Amino acid sequence: VSKRDGKMRCTWFKPEFDHSLAALRDLDNELRAGLLNNEFLVHYQPLVDARTHEIVGVEALLRWARPDGSELGPGVFVPVAEESGLINPIGLWVLRRACTDALAWNIKLSVNISAAQLRNPEFPFQLGQILEETGFPAERLELEITETCLVLDPIVAERTLDLVRGLGVDVVLDDFGTGYASIGFLRQFRFEKLKLDRSLVVDSASDESSRAMMLSSISMARALAMRVTAEGVETADQAAMVRSAGCDHLQGWLYFSPMPSSDIARHLNQSSTGNDTRKQPGRITA
Ligand code: C2E
Ligand code: MG
Ligand code: MG
Ligand code: MG
């Protein structure tokens, strides 16, 4: 059966997703073609200030609009691109796209970076080049990395992150609470920000021990001068809980879902109408 057969392509990403080597190789080839044919899109999800609910930044989230009309989320195809190394050119494409889209927005831009990108010795220089090409101010950019990036090769990761910070770009530890990041780990890498994983946010609204873990994570972050974002806030109860726990920024469907860049521009314009003079719209106050 031909892999290019329309029917087969449709069934690929159903629950019975084919993890065979041949299927993954085909998916990788499609990703390669997708990059050449401009099939990727970046959506943006706002982060809001926990108290004022003002938009303080956006996270860039990659999507793949396939020729058959289906849209795939990064959870499915990023692991495949990581495996083959294709995440390197895709990741650079995301950075260039996001820095271009967000240039006119006076807020922070967060971009997710994979372990494979962090291991690439060229990465910091490529990042510097993109900042130069797009004119995007380094101090408005932050890179989100997960601890797997660091655990695999902490020495290389530390060197890369030093170079990244040398450019003026902040580093954020993403998905905190899902793995095994230790206090020593947090000290070693000195992240500017920490993002509490959605699972921690969900569980701590109902479960005492999760709440205790979240509270201690936040006080640890505070002690290390890190800002904290709560991810995946879906309900008012969760929002109230993470706000009272001391999270600085909130992100989740309760506030905004990921959306195309044109919608972000519209939301930023809206939030500036009727804004008072104390604060600039969408401006991060340090
Ligand atoms: P992440 O960095 O932790 O991103 C947050 C994920 O949570 C996004 O899923 C977002 O759409 C989703 N989300 C936001 N608010 C809510 C909520 O209230 N409830 C729920 N249930 N989910 C919410 P998405 O877009 O599918 O991305 C999944 C993951 O793929 C990301 O997790 C990130 O690790 C990775 N990823 C996304 N874009 C890129 C990229 O450009 N490069 C790399 N290397 N990885 C990416
Ligand atoms: Mg992220
Ligand atoms: Mg995350
Ligand atoms: Mg996550």
Short mmCIF file of N, CA and C in Angstrom, two decimals, residues 182-183 186-187 190-192 218-227:
data_model
loop_
_atom_site.label_atom_id
_atom_site.label_comp_id
_atom_site.label_asym_id
_atom_site.label_seq_id
_atom_site.Cartn_x
_atom_site.Cartn_y
_atom_site.Cartn_z
N SER A 182 15.78 19.21 40.59
CA SER A 182 16.08 19.40 42.00
C SER A 182 16.41 20.87 42.27
N ILE A 183 16.52 21.18 43.55
CA ILE A 183 16.87 22.55 43.91
C ILE A 183 18.25 22.89 43.37
N LEU A 186 18.06 23.83 39.83
CA LEU A 186 17.54 25.18 39.60
C LEU A 186 18.62 26.22 39.87
N ARG A 187 19.44 25.96 40.87
CA ARG A 187 20.52 26.90 41.19
C ARG A 187 21.56 26.92 40.10
N ARG A 190 20.10 28.74 36.97
CA ARG A 190 19.64 30.11 37.18
C ARG A 190 18.62 30.60 36.14
N PHE A 191 17.53 29.90 36.04
CA PHE A 191 16.49 30.31 35.10
C PHE A 191 15.89 31.64 35.53
N GLU A 192 15.50 32.43 34.56
CA GLU A 192 14.85 33.69 34.90
C GLU A 192 13.39 33.45 35.32
N ILE A 218 6.83 27.40 44.44
CA ILE A 218 6.78 28.85 44.25
C ILE A 218 7.70 29.57 45.23
N SER A 219 7.73 29.10 46.47
CA SER A 219 8.61 29.81 47.41
C SER A 219 10.08 29.56 47.09
N MET A 220 10.37 28.37 46.56
CA MET A 220 11.73 28.10 46.11
C MET A 220 12.08 29.02 44.93
N ALA A 221 11.17 29.16 44.00
CA ALA A 221 11.40 30.04 42.85
C ALA A 221 11.65 31.47 43.32
N ARG A 222 10.84 31.91 44.27
CA ARG A 222 11.00 33.25 44.84
C ARG A 222 12.39 33.44 45.44
N ALA A 223 12.80 32.43 46.22
CA ALA A 223 14.10 32.50 46.88
C ALA A 223 15.22 32.62 45.85
N LEU A 224 15.01 32.06 44.69
CA LEU A 224 16.02 32.11 43.63
C LEU A 224 15.72 33.24 42.63
N ALA A 225 14.83 34.15 43.02
CA ALA A 225 14.50 35.33 42.22
C ALA A 225 13.94 34.99 40.84
N MET A 226 13.18 33.91 40.78
CA MET A 226 12.54 33.56 39.51
C MET A 226 11.08 33.99 39.52
N ARG A 227 10.61 34.42 38.35
CA ARG A 227 9.18 34.68 38.19
C ARG A 227 8.49 33.35 37.90
#
